[in-house]
Short mmCIF file of C-alpha atoms in Angstrom, two decimals:
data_model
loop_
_atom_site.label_atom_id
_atom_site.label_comp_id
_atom_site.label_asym_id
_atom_site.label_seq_id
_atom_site.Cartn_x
_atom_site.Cartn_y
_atom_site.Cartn_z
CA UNK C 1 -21.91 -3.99 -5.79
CA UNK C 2 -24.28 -6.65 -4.72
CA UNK C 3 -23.65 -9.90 -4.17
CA UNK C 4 -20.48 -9.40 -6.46
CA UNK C 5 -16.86 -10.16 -4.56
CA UNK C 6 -14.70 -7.40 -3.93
CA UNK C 7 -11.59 -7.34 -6.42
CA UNK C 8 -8.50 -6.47 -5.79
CA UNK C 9 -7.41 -3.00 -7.64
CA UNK C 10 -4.55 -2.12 -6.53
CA UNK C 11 -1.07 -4.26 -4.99
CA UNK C 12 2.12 -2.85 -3.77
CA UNK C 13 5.28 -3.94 -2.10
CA UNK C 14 8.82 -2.87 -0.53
CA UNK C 15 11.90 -4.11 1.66
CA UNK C 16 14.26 -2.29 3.50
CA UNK C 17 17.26 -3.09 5.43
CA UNK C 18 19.28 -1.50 8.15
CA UNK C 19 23.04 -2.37 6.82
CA UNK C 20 22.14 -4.99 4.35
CA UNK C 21 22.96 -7.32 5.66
CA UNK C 22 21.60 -6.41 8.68
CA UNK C 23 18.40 -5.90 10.49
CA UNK C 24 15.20 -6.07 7.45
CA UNK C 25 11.10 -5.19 7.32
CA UNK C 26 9.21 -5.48 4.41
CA UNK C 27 5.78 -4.05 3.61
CA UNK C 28 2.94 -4.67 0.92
CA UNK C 29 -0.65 -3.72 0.70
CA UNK C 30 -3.68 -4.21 -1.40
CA UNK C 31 -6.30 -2.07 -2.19
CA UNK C 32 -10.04 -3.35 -3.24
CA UNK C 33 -12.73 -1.99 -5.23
CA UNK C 34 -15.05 -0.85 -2.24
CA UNK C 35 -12.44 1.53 -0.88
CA UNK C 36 -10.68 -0.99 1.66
CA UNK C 37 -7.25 -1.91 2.15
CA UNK C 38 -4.85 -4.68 3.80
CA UNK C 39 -1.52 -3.78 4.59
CA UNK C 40 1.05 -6.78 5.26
CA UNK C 41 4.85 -6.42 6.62
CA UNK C 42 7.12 -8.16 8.91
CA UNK C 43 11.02 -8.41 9.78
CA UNK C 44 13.84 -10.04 9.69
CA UNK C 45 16.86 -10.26 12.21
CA UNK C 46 19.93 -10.52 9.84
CA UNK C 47 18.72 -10.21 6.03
CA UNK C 48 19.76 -7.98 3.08
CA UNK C 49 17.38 -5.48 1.55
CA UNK C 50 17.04 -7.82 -2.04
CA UNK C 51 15.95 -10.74 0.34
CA UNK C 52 13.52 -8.12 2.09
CA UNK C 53 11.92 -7.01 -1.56
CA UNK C 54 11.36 -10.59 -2.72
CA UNK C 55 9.89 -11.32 1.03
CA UNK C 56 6.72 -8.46 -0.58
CA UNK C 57 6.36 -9.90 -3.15
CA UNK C 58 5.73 -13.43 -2.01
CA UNK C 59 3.53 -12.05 0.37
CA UNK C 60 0.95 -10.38 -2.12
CA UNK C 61 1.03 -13.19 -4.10
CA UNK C 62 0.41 -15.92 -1.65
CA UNK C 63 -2.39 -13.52 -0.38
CA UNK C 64 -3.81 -12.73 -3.88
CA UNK C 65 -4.05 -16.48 -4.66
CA UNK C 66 -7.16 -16.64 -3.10
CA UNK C 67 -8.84 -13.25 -4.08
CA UNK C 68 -10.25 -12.24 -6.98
CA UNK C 69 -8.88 -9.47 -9.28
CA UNK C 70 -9.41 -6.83 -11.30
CA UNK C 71 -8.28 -7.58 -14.90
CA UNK C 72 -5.75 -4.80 -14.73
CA UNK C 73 -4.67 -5.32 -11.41
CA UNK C 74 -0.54 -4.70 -11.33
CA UNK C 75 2.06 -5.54 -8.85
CA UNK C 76 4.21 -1.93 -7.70
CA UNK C 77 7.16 -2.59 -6.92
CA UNK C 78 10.79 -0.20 -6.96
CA UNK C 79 12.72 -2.91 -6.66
CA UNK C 80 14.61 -3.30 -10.65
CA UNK C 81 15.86 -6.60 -8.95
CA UNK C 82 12.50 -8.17 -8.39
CA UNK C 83 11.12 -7.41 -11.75
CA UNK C 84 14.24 -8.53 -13.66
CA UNK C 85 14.85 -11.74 -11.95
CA UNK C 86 10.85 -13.13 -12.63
CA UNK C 87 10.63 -11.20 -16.11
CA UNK C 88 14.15 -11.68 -17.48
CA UNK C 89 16.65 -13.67 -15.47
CA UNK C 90 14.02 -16.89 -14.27
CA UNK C 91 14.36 -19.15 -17.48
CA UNK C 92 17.86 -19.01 -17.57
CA UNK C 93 18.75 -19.48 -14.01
CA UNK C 94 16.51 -22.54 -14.76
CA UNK C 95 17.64 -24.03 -17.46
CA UNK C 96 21.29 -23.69 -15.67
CA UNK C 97 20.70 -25.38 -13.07
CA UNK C 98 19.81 -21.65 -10.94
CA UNK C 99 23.57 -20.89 -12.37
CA UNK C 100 23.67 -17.20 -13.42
CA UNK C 101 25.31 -16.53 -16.74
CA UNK C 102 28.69 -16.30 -15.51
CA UNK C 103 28.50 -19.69 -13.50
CA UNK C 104 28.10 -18.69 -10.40
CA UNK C 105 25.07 -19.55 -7.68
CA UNK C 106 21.76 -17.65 -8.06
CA UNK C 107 21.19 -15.98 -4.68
CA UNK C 108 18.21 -15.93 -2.69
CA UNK C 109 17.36 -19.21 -4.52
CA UNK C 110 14.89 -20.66 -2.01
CA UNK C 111 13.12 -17.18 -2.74
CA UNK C 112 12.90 -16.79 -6.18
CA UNK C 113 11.37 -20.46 -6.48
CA UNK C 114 9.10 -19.99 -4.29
CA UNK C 115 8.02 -16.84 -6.27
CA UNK C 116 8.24 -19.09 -9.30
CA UNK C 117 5.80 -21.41 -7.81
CA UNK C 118 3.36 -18.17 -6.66
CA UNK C 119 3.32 -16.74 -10.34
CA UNK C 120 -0.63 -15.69 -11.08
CA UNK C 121 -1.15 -15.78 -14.58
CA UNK C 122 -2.47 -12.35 -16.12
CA UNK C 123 -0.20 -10.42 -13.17
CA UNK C 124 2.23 -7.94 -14.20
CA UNK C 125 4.38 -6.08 -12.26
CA UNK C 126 4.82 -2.63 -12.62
CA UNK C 127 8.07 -0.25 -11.49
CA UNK C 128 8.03 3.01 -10.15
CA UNK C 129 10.69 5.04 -8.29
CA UNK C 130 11.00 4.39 -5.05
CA UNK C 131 10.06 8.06 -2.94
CA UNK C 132 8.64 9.64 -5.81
CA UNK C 133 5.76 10.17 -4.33
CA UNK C 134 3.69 6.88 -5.24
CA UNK C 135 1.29 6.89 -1.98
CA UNK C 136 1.37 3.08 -2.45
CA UNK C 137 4.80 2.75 -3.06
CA UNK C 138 5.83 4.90 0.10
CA UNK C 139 3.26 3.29 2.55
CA UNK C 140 4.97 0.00 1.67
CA UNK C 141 8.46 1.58 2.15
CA UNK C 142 7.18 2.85 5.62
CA UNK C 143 5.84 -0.24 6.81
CA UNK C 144 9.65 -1.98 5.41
CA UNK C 145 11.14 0.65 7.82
CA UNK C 146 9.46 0.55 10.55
CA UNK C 147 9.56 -3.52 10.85
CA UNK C 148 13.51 -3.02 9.76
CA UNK C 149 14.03 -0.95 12.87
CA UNK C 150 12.06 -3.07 15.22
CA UNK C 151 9.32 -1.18 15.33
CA UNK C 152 5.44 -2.77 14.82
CA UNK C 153 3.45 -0.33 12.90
CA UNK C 154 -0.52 -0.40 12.50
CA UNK C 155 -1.17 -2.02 9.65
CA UNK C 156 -4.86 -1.96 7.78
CA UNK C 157 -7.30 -4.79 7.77
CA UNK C 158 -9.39 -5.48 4.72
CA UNK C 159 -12.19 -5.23 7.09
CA UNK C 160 -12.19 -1.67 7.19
CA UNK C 161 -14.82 -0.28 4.68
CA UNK C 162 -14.83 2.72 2.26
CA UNK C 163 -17.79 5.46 3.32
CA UNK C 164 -18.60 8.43 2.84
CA UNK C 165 -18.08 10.88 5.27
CA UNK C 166 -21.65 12.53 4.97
CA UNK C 167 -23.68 9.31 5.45
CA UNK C 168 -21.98 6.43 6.39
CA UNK C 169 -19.40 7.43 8.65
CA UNK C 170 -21.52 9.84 10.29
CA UNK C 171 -24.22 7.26 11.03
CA UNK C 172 -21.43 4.83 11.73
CA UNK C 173 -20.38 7.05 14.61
CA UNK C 174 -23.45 7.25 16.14
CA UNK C 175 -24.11 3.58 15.95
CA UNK C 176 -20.43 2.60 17.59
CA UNK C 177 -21.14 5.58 20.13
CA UNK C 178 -24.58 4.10 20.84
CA UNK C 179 -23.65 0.37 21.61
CA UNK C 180 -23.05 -1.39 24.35
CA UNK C 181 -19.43 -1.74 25.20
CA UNK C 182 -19.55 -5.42 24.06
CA UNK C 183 -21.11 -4.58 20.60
CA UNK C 184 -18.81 -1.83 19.99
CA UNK C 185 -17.03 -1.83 16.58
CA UNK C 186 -13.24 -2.82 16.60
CA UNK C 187 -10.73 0.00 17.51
CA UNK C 188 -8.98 0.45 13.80
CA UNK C 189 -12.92 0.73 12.70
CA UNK C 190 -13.88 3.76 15.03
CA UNK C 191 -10.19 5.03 14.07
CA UNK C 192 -11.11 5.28 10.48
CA UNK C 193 -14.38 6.64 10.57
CA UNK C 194 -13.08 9.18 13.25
CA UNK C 195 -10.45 10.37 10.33
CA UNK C 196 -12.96 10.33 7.78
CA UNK C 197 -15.38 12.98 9.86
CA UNK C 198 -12.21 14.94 10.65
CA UNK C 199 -11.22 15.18 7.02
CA UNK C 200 -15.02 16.24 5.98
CA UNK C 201 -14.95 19.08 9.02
CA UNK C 202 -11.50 20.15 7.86
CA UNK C 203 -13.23 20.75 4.29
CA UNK C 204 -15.88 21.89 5.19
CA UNK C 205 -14.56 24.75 7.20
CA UNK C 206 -11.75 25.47 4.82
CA UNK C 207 -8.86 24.78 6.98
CA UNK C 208 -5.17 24.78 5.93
CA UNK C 209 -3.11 22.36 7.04
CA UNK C 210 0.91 21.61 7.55
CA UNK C 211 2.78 19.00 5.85
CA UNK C 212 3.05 17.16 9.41
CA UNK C 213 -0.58 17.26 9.37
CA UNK C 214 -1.76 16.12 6.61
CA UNK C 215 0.78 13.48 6.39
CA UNK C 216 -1.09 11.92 9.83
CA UNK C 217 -4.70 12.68 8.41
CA UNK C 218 -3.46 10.55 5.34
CA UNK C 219 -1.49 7.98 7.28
CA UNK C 220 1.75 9.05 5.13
CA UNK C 221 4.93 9.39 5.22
CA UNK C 222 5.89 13.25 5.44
CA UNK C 223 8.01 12.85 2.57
CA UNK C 224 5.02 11.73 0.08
CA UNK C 225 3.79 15.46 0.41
CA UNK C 226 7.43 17.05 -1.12
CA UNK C 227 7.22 18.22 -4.60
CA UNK C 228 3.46 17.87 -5.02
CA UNK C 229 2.44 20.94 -7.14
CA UNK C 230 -1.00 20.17 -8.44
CA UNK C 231 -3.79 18.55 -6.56
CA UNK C 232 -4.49 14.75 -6.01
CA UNK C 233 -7.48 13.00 -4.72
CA UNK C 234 -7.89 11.17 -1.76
CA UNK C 235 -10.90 9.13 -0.64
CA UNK C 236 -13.55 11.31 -1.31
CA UNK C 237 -11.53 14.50 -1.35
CA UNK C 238 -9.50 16.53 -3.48
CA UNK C 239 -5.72 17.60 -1.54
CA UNK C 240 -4.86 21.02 -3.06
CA UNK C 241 -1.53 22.86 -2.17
CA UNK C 242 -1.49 26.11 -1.32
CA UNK C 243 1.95 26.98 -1.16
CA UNK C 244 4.33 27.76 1.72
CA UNK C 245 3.83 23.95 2.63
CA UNK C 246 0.56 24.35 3.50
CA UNK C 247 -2.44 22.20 1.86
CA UNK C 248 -6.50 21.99 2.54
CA UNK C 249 -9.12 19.51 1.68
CA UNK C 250 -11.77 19.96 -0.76
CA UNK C 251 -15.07 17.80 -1.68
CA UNK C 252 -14.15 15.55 -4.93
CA UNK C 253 -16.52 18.05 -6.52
CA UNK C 254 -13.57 19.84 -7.26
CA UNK C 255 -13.25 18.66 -11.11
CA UNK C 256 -10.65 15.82 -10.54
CA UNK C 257 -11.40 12.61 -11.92
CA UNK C 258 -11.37 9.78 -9.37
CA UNK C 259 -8.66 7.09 -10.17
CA UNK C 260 -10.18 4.09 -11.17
#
């Protein structure tokens, strides 16, 4: 791409909540044009899961603000709340006096406005039902979870780059395994080129795998891989189920056309 910045492609959010109100997490992540990702999330103590979803979306935002996009770029979010309350419900709270139509106080008021004031003009967003198998959509949700139960998951760093397993992460290998200990590349690095080379091996050699499997390969939730009857790509590869919950990795060569 040259000297040309890398756009965002791709933005996704979630919340959860244990109770709601209760313990919360929420989750977002962005995808760029070179392959790269950066995954966002973090918790709340006592929180509802509405609070949690609008929590996303400010993040993404507030971090878009400063990159540049992809004229198509869309905001994914399963959260019918969200989308109404920017789309339909903003300019009348507003004009109210953030009064809803039957009088009452707009909840979550110090959120929404601060969404109002994060609007990017030319952004849409986009729903899509949550665990229906969006990879985006339940990467978010697992993030939202995990933070919601206290956990700290590993989140991606833009910094991670897209390459293909033949060349780049092969040579990238070598190099990290080469250095000094001091000039070695960061640990999340050497993690992702690691699953890259295991995902080109696993093609290569024709390997089935288990849902369990696959699901850590792809850094997704289990529950992603349910109901998938035809075959999706992935990075460089094509995911094709074989039946009896088994699945096995195939070079993109396979006929499917890349998403763009």
């Amino acid at each position: 791409m040259g000297d040309r910045p890398v756009r965002v492609v791709a933005a996704a959010c979630d919340g959860a909540c244990s109770g709601n109100p209760g313990p919360g997490g929420w989750g977002a992540l962005l995808r760029f044009e070179d392959g790269s990702r950066r995954e966002l999330g973090g918790a709340a103590p006592a929180t509802t899961n509405n609070r949690m979803e609008l929590t996303g979306a400010l993040a993404v935002l507030e971090a878009l603000r400063d990159l540049p996009r992809h004229p198509d770029l869309v905001l994914l979010t399963d959260s019918r709340y969200l989308i109404d309350g920017l789309d339909k419900w903003m300019a009348g709270w507003k004009r109210k006096g953030w009064r809803t139509a039957s009088g009452g106080a707009v909840l979550n008021r110090d959120l929404w406005e601060l969404l109002d004031a994060a609007r990017l003009p030319g952004l849409a967003l986009r729903h899509v039902r949550g665990h229906s198998g969006d990879p985006d959509n339940d990467r978010c949700d697992a993030i939202a979870v995990a933070y919601s139960r206290g956990q700290a998951p590993a989140l991606a760093v833009e910094s991670q780059p897209a390459v293909t397993p033949e060349v780049g992460a092969k040579a990238l290998v070598e190099e990290v395994a080469g250095a000094d200990a001091g000039d070695r590349a960061p640990r999340s690095l050497q993690t992702l080129l690691s699953r890259l080379e295991l995902a080109d091996r696993l093609a290569a050699g024709g390997y089935s795998l288990r849902a369990m499997e696959l699901a850590r390969l792809l850094e997704v939730p289990t529950a992603t891989l349910e109901g998938k009857g035809d075959p999706w790509p992935w990075r460089d590869w094509i995911v094709r189920p074989l039946g009896n919950g088994c699945w096995r990795l195939e070079r993109g060569a396979g006929g499917l056309a890349r998403p763009q």
